[in-house]
Short mmCIF file of C-alpha atoms and ligand atoms in Angstrom, two decimals:
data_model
loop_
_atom_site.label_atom_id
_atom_site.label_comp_id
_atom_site.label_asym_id
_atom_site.label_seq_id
_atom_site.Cartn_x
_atom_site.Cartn_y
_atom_site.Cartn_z
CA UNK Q 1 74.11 -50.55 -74.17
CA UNK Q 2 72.67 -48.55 -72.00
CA UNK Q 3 74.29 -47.71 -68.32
CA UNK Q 4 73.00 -46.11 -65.34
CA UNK Q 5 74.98 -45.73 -62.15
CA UNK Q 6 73.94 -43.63 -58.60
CA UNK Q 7 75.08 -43.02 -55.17
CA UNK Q 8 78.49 -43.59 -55.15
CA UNK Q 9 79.48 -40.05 -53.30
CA UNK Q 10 79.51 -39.25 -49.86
CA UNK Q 11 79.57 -35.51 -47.83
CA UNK Q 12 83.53 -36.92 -47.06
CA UNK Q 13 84.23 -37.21 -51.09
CA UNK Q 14 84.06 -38.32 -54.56
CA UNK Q 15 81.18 -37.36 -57.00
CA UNK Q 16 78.75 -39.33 -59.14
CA UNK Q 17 79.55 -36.87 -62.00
CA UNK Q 18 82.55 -37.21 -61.89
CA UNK Q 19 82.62 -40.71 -61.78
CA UNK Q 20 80.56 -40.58 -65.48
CA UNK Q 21 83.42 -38.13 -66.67
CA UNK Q 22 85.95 -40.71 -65.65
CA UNK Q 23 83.82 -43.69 -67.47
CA UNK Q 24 82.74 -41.33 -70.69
CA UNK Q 25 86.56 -41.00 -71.51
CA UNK Q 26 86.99 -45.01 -70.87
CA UNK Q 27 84.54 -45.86 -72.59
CA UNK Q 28 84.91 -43.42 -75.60
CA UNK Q 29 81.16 -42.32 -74.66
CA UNK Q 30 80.44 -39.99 -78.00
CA UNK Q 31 77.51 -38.34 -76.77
CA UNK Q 32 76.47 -36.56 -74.29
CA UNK Q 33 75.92 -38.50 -70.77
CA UNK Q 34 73.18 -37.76 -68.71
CA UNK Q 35 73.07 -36.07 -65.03
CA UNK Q 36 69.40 -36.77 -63.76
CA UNK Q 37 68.40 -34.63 -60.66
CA UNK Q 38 65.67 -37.06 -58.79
CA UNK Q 39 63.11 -36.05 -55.79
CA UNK Q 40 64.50 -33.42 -53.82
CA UNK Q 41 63.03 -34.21 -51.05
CA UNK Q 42 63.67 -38.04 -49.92
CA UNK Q 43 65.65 -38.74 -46.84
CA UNK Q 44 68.42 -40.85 -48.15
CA UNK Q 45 69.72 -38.08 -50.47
CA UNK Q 46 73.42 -36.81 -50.13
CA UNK Q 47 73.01 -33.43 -51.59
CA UNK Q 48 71.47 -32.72 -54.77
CA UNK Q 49 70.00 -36.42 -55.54
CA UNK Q 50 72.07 -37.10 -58.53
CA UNK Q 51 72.34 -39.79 -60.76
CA UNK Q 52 74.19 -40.59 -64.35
CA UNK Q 53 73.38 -42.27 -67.30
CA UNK Q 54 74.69 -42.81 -70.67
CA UNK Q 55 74.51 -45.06 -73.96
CA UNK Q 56 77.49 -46.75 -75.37
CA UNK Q 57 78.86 -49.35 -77.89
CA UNK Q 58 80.91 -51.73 -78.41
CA UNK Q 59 82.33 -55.33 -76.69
CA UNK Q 60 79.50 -55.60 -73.64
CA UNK Q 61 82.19 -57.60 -71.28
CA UNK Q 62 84.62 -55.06 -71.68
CA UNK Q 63 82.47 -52.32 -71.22
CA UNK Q 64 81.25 -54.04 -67.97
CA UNK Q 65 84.30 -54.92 -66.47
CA UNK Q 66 85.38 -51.18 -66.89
CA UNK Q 67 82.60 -49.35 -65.41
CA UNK Q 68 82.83 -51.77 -62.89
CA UNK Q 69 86.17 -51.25 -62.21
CA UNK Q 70 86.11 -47.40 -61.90
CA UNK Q 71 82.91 -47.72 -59.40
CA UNK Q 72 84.57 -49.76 -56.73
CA UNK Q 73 87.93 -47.79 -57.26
CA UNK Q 74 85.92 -44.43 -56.63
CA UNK Q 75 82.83 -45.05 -54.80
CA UNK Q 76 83.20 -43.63 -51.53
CA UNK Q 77 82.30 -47.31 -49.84
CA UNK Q 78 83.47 -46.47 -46.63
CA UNK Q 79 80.81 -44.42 -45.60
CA UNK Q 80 77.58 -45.85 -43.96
CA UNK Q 81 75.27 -43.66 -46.76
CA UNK Q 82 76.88 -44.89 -49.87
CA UNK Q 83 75.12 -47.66 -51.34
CA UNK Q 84 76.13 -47.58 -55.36
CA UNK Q 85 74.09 -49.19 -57.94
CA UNK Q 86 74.91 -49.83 -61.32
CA UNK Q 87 72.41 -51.07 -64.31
CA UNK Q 88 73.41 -52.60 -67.52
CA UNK Q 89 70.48 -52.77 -70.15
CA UNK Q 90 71.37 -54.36 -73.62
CA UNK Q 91 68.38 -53.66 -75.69
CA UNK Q 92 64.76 -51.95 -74.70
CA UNK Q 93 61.51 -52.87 -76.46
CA UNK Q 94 58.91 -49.96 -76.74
CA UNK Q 95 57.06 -51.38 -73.90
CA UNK Q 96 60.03 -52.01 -71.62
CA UNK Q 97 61.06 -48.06 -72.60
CA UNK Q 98 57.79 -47.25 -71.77
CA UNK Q 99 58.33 -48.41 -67.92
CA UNK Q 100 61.18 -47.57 -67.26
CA UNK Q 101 60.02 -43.83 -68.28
CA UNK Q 102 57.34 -44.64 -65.96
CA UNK Q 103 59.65 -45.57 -63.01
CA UNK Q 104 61.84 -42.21 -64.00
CA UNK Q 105 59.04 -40.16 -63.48
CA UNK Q 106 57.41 -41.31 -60.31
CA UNK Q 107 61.30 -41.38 -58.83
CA UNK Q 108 61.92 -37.82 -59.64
CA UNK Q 109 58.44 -36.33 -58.01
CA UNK Q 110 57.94 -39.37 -55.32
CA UNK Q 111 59.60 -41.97 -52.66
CA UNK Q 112 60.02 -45.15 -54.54
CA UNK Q 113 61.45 -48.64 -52.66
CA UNK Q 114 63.81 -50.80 -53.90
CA UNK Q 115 61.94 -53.27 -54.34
CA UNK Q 116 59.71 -51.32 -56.85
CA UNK Q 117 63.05 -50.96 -58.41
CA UNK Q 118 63.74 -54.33 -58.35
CA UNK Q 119 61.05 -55.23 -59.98
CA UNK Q 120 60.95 -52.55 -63.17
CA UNK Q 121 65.04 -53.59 -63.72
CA UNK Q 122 63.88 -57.42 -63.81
CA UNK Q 123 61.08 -56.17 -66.40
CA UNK Q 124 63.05 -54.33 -68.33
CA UNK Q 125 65.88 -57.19 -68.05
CA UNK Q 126 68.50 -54.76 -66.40
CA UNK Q 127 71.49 -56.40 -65.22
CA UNK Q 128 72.00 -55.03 -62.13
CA UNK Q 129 74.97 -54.95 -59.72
CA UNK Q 130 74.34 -53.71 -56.13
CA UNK Q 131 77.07 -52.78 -53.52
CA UNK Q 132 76.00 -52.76 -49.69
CA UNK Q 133 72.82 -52.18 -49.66
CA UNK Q 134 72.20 -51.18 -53.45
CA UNK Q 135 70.27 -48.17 -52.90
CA UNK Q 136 71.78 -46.70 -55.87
CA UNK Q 137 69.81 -49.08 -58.32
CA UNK Q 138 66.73 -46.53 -58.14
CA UNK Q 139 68.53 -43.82 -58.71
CA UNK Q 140 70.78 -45.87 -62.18
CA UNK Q 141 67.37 -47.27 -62.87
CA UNK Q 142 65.75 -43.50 -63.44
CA UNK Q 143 68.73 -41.93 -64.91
CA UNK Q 144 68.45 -44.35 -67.78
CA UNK Q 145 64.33 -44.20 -68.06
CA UNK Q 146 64.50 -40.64 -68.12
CA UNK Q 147 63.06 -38.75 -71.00
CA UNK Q 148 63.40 -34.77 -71.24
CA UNK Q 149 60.99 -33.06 -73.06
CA UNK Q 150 62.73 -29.53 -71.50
CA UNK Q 151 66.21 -30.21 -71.04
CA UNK Q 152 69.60 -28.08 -69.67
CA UNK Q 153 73.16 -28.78 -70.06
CA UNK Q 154 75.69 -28.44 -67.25
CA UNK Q 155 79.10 -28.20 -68.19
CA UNK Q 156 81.28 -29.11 -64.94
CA UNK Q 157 85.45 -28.77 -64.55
CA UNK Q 158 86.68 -30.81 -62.53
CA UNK Q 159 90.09 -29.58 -60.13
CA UNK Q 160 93.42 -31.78 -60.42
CA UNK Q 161 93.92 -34.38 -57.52
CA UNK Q 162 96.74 -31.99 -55.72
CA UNK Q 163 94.19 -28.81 -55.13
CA UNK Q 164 91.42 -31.04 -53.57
CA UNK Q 165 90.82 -29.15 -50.31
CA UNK Q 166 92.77 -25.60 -51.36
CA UNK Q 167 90.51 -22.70 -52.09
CA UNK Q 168 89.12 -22.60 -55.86
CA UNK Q 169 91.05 -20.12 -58.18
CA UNK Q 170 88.30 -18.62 -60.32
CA UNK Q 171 87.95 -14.92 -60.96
CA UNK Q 172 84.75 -13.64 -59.22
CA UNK Q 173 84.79 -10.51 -62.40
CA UNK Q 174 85.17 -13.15 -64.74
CA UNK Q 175 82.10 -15.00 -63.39
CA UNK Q 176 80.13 -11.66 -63.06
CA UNK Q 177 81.33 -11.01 -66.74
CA UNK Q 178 80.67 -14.39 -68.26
CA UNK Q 179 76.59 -13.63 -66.36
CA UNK Q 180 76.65 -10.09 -68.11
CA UNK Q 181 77.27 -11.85 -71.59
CA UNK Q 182 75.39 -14.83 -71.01
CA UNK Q 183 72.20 -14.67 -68.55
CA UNK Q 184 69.69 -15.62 -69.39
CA UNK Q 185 70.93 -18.53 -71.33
CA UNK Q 186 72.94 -19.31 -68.67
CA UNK Q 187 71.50 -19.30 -65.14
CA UNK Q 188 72.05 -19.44 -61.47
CA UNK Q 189 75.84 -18.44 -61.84
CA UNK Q 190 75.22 -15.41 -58.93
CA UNK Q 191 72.91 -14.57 -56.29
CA UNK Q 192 72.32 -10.77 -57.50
CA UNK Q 193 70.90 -9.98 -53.87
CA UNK Q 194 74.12 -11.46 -51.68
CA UNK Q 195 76.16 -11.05 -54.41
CA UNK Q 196 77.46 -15.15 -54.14
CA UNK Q 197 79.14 -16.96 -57.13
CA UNK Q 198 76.84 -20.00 -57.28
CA UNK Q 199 79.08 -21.94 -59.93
CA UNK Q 200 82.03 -22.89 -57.66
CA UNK Q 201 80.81 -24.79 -54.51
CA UNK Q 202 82.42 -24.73 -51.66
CA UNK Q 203 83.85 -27.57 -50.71
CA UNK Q 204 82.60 -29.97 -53.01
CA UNK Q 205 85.62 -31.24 -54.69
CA UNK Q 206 86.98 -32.43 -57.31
CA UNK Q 207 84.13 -30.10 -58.89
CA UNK Q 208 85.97 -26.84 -60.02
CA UNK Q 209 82.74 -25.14 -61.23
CA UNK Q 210 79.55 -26.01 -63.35
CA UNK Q 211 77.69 -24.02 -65.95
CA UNK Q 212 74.32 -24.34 -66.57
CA UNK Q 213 72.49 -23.40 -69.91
CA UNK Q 214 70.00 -23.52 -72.34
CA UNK Q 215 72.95 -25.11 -75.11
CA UNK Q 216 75.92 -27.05 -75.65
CA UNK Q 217 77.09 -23.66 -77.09
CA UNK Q 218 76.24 -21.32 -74.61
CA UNK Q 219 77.70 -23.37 -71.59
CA UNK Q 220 81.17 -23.98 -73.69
CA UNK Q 221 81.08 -20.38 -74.77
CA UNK Q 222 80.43 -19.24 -70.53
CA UNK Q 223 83.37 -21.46 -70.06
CA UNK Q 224 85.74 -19.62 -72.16
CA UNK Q 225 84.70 -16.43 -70.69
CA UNK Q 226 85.85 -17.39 -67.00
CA UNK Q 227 89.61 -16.90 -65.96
CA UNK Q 228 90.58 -20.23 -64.22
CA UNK Q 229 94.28 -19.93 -62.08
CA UNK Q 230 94.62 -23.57 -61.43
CA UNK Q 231 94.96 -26.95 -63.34
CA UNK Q 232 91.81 -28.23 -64.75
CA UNK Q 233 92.33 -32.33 -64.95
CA UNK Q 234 88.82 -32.25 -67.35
CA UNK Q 235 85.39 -30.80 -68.56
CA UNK Q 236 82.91 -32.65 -68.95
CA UNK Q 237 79.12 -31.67 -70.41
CA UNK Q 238 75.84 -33.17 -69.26
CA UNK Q 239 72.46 -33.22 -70.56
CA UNK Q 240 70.12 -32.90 -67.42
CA UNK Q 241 67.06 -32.04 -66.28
CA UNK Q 242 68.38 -29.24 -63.98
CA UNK Q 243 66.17 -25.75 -64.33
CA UNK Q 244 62.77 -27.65 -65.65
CA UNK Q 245 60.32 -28.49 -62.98
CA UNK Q 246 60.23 -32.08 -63.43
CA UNK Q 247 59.81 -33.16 -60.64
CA UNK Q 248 56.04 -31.44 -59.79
CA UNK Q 249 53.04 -33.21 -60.45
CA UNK Q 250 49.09 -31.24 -60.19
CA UNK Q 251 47.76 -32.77 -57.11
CA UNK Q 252 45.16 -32.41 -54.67
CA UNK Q 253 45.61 -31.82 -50.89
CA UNK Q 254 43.84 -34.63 -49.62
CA UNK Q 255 45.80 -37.21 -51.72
CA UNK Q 256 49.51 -35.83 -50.90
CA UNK Q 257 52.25 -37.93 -49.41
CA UNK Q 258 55.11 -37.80 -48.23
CA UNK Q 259 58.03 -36.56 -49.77
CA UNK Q 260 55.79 -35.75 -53.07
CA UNK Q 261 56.94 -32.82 -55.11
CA UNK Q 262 53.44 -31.07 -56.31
CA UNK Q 263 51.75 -27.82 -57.33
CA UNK Q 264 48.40 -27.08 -55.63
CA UNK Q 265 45.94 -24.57 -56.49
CA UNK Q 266 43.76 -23.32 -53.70
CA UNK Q 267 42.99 -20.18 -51.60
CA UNK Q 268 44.96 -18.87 -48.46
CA UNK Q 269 42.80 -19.86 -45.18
CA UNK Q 270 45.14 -18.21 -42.70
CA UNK Q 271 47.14 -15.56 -43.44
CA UNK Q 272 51.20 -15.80 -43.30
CA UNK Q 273 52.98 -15.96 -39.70
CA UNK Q 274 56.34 -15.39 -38.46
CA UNK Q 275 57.46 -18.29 -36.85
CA UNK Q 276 60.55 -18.41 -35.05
CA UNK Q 277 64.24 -18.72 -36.99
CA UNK Q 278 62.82 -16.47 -39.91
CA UNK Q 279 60.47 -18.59 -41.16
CA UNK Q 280 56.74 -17.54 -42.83
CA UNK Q 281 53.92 -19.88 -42.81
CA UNK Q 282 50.65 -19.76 -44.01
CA UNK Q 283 47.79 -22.00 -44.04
CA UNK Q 284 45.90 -22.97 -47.81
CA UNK Q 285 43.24 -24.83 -49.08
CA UNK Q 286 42.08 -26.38 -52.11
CA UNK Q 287 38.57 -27.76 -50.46
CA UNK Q 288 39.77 -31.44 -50.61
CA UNK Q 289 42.20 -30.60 -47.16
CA UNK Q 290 44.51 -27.22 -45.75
CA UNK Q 291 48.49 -27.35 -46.09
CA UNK Q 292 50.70 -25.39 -44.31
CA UNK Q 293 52.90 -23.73 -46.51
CA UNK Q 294 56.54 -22.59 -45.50
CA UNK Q 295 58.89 -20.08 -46.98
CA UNK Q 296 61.79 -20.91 -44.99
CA UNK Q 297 64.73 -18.20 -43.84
CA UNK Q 298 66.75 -18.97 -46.99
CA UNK Q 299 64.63 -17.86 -49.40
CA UNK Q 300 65.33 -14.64 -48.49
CA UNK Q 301 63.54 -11.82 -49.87
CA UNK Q 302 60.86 -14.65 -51.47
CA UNK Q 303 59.32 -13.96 -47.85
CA UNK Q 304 58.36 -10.64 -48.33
CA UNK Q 305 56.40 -11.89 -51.16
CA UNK Q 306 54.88 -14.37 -49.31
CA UNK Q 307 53.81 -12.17 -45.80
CA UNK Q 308 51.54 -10.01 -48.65
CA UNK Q 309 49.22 -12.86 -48.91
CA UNK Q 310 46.07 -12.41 -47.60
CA UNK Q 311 42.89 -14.57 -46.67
CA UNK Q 312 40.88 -15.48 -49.90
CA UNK Q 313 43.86 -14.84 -52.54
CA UNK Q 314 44.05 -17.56 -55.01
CA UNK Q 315 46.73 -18.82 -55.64
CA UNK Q 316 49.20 -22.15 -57.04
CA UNK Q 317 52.08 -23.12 -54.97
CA UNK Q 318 55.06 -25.01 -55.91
CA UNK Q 319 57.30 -27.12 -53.85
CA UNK Q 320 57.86 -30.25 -52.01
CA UNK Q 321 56.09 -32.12 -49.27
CA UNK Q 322 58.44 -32.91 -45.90
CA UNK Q 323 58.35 -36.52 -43.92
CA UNK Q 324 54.79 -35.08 -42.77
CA UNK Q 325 52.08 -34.56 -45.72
CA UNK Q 326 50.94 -31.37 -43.33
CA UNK Q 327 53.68 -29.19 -45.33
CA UNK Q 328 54.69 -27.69 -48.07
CA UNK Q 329 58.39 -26.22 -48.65
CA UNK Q 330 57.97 -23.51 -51.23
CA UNK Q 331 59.71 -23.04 -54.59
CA UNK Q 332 57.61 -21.14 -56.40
CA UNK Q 333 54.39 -19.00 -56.07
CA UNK Q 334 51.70 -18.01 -58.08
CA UNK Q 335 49.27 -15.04 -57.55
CA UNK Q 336 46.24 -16.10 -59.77
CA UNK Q 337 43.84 -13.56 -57.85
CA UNK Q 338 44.02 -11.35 -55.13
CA UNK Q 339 41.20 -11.14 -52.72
CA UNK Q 340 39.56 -7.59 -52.10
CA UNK Q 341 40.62 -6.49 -48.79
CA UNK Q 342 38.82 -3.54 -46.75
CA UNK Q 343 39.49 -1.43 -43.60
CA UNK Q 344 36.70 -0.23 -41.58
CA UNK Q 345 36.26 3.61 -41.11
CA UNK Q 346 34.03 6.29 -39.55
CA UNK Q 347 31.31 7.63 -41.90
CA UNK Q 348 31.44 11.50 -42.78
CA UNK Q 349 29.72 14.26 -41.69
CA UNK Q 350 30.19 18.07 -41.93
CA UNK Q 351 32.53 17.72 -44.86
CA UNK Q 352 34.75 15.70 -42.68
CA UNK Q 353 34.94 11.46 -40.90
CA UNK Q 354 33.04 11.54 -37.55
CA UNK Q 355 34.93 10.02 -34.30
CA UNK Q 356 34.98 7.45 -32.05
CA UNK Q 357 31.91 7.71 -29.50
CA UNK Q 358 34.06 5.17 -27.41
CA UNK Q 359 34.13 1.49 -27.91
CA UNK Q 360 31.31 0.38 -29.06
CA UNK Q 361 29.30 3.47 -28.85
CA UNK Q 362 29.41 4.23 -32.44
CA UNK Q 363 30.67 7.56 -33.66
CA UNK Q 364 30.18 11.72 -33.29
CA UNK Q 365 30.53 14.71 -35.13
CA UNK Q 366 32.78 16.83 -33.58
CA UNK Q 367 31.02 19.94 -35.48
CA UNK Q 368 27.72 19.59 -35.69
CA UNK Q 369 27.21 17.07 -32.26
CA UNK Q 370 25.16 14.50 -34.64
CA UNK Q 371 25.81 10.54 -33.30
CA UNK Q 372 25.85 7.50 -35.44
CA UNK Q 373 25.56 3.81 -34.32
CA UNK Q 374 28.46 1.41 -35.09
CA UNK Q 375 26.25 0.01 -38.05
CA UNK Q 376 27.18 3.11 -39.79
CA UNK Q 377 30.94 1.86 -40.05
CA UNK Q 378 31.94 2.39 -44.33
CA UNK Q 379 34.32 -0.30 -45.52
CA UNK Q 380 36.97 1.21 -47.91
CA UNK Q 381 39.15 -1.01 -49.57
CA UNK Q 382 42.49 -1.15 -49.66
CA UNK Q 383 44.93 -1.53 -52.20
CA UNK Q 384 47.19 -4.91 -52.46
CA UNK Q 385 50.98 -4.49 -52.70
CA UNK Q 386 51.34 -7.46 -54.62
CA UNK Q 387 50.25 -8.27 -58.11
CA UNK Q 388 49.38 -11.68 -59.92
CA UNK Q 389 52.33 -13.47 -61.05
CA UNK Q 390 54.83 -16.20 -60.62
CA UNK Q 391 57.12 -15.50 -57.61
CA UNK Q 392 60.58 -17.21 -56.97
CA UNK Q 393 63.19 -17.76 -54.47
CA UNK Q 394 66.23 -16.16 -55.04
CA UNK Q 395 69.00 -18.56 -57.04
CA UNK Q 396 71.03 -19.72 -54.15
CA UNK Q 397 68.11 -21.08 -52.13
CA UNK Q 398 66.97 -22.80 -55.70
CA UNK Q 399 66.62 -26.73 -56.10
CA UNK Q 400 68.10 -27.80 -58.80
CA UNK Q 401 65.40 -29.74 -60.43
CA UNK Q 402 63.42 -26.07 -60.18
CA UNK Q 403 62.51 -23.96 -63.25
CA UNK Q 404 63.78 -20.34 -62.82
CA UNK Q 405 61.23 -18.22 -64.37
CA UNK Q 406 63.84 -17.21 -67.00
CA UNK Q 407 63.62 -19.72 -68.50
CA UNK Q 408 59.56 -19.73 -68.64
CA UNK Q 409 60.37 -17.35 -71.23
CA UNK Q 410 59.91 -18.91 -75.05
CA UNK Q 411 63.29 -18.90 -77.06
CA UNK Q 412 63.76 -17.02 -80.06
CA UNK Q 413 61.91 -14.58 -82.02
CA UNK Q 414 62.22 -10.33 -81.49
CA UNK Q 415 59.31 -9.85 -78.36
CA UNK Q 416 61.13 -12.89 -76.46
CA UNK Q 417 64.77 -11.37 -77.08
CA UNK Q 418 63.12 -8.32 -75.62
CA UNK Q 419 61.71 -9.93 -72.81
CA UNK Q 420 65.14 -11.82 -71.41
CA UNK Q 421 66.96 -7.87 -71.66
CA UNK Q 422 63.95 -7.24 -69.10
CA UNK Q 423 64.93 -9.84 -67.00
CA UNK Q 424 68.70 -8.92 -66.84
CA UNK Q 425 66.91 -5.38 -66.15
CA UNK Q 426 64.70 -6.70 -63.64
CA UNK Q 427 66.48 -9.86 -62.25
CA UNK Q 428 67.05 -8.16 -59.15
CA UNK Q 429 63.46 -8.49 -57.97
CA UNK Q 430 61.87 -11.74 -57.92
CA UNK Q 431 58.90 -11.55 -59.93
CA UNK Q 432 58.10 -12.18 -63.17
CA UNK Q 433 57.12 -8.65 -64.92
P1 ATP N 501 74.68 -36.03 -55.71
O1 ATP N 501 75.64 -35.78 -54.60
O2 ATP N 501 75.27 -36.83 -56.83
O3 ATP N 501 73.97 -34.80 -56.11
P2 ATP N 501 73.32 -37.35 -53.69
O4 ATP N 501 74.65 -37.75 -53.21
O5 ATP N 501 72.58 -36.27 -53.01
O6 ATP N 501 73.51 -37.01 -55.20
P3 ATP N 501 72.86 -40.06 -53.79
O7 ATP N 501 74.18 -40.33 -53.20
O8 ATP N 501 72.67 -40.37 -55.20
O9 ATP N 501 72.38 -38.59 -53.64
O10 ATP N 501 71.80 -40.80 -52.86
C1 ATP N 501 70.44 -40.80 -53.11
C2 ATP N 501 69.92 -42.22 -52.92
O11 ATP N 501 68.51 -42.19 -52.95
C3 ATP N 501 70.35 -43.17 -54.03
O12 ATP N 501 70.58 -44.41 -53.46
C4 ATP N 501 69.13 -43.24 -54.95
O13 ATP N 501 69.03 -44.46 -55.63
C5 ATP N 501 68.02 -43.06 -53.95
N1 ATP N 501 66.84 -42.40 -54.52
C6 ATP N 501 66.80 -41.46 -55.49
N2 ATP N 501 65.55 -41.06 -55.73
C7 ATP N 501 64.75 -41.76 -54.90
C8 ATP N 501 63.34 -41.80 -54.67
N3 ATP N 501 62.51 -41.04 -55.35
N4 ATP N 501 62.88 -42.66 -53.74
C9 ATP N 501 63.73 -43.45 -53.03
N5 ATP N 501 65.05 -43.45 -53.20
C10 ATP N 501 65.58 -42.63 -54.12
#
């Protein structure tokens, strides 16, 4: 059977994931279950838009009346933005697999309604139990429609009930050691540029920490490198589709929406601004419609990436569309061709550049007296401080569904095991060399 169940946390408490560890261990779930990062961008979202799903055996009632159980004891219900959802699917025929893969991957890029959710569960003959207003059945629905062609693992430990609310006891060196030995088949444990531990939220109990990887190994094998002072009640590893881009889709500008999660190609129109709070916009288009396009005061050093774009470069952006299809919230950024840029200078004469006859009057040589109209201006270009290339923002301002471009590299083999030592060399900077 397969079982998909979503929004069941609140900002106040509790945690889908942990929820799934809780039900894995009921249930005597064998493999591992499934933590399915969906649009980043919709309104309703607590935090990171997760949901859970997993596949299990055995005596259907039973397993029912369990995971039922263990949802109303820990959903947060109290709270006006919880609104769980749980799906039960006995069997799937090709076709019905087919559409629900359909509905995972227009929920993870787009806004979907529930009644579009409604519909796919009663095609697929989901049984599905809502509580309130049953919000959570898009997100259950997804989780168990997703397929990963690129897929992470997160392996999360979860604190024992008495330490909810103290500070979290693991060793900063261990983390930065565990990175060292690692990275890059981990990723996103530190911010190298503010020097954060990204693995141990704030807050955000009864998560202890979570490890993300390329493996099963290498996420068990970052665990045993970190020195934990407190209790851990469990560990628990999920499959996801954290670190892979699934959420973009290729569109064009003149058929976004809102709350779509694209990549664009097009040319800069109007060249990056500094709006107030930190913020750099600039203005792009792909010749169906213009975007604005915002690197916003998180992404930290990303901006100085972005305020070397000029008028004419070419270039794909990455990132998700706000309530307004006017703009786009950049993840990632990709030179493809810079456009030739050129100052305007006096012409020589004498060996040496003529000045300024006074504005507008053209130009003189200060040697030999000789005048030149303005039309004699010579254009020299300039260089470009900025090369073609993928760009990123820095880990801590990352979305989880996002694909660090560490992991664009290809596994295995002796050029690619020399490329990821050039990333640990380079990881400081945010471009790809
Ligand atoms: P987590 O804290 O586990 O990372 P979250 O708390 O941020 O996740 P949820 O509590 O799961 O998010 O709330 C998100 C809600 O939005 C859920 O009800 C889910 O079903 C719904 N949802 C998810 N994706 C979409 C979408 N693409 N369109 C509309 N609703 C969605």
């Amino acid at each position: 059977m397969f079982i998909g169940v979503d929004d069941t946390d609140s900002l106040k408490g509790g945690c889908t994931t942990y929820l799934a560890a809780l039900l894995c261990d009921s249930l005597g779930v064998t493999g591992y279950p499934k933590l399915i990062r969906l649009n980043p961008n919709i309104p309703y979202r607590t935090r990171g838009n997760g949901a859970i799903a997993f596949q299990v055996e055995g005596d259907a009632g039973k397993i029912e009346k369990t995971t039922l159980d263990l949802v109303k004891k820990h959903a947060q219900l109290g709270d006006d933005n919880t609104n769980p959802g749980v799906v039960f699917i006995h069997e799937l025929t090709p076709e019905q697999r087919k559409r629900l893969e359909g509905f995972y991957l227009k929920t993870v890029s787009e806004l979907v309604t529930l009644e579009e959710a409604e519909s796919v569960a009663a095609e697929v003959n989901a049984e599905v139990h809502r509580f309130k207003n049953g919000r959570g059945v898009i997100g259950a629905l997804a989780a168990v429609g997703s397929k990963l062609p690129d897929k992470t693992y997160e392996l999360i430990a979860y604190r024992v009930k008495r330490n909810y609310g103290k500070e979290k006891s693991v060793d900063e060196e261990s983390v930065y050691k565990m990175d060292r030995e690692t990275y890059p088949e981990t990723f996103d444990n530190i911010d190298p540029d503010k020097k954060q531990i990204l693995i141990s939220p704030h807050g955000y109990d009864p998560v202890l920490c979570g490890i993300r990887g390329d493996s099963v190994e290498v996420v068990r094998r970052a665990w045993k490198l970190l020195k934990v002072s407190e209790e851990v009640e469990r560990i628990q590893v999920f499959e996801t589709n954290q670190g892979t881009d699934a959420h973009l889709r290729d569109r064009r500008i003149s058929e976004l929406k809102p709350y779509d999660c694209v990549i664009i190609e097009g040319e800069v129109i109007i060249s990056p601004q500094d709006i107030e709070g930190g913020h750099v916009l600039f203005g792009l288009s792909d010749g169906s419609g213009k975007i604005a396009c915002a690197a916003y005061e998180p992404t930290g050093d990303f901006r100085k990436v972005v305020r070397k774009l000029a008028e004419g470069d070419r270039i794909r952006v990455f990132g998700g569309i706000g309530k307004h299809p006017n703009t786009l919230n950049l993840e990632k950024l990709q030179v493809l061709e810079l456009a030739r840029l050129c100052e305007r200078i006096p012409p020589e004469c004498c060996g040496r550049r003529m000045t300024s006859a006074g504005a507008g009057k053209g130009f003189k040589c200060r040697k030999c007296g000789k005048k030149a109209g303005m039309d004699a201006v010579v254009l020299r270009e300039v260089g470009r401080d900025l090369g073609p290339g993928l760009y990123e923002v820095p880990p801590r301002a990352r979305r989880h569904l996002s694909k660090p471009l560490v992991r664009f590299r290809q596994p295995k083999g002796r050029f690619n095991s020399l490329k990821s030592k050039l990333f640990k060399v380079m990881r400081r900077g945010s471009s790809e060399p």
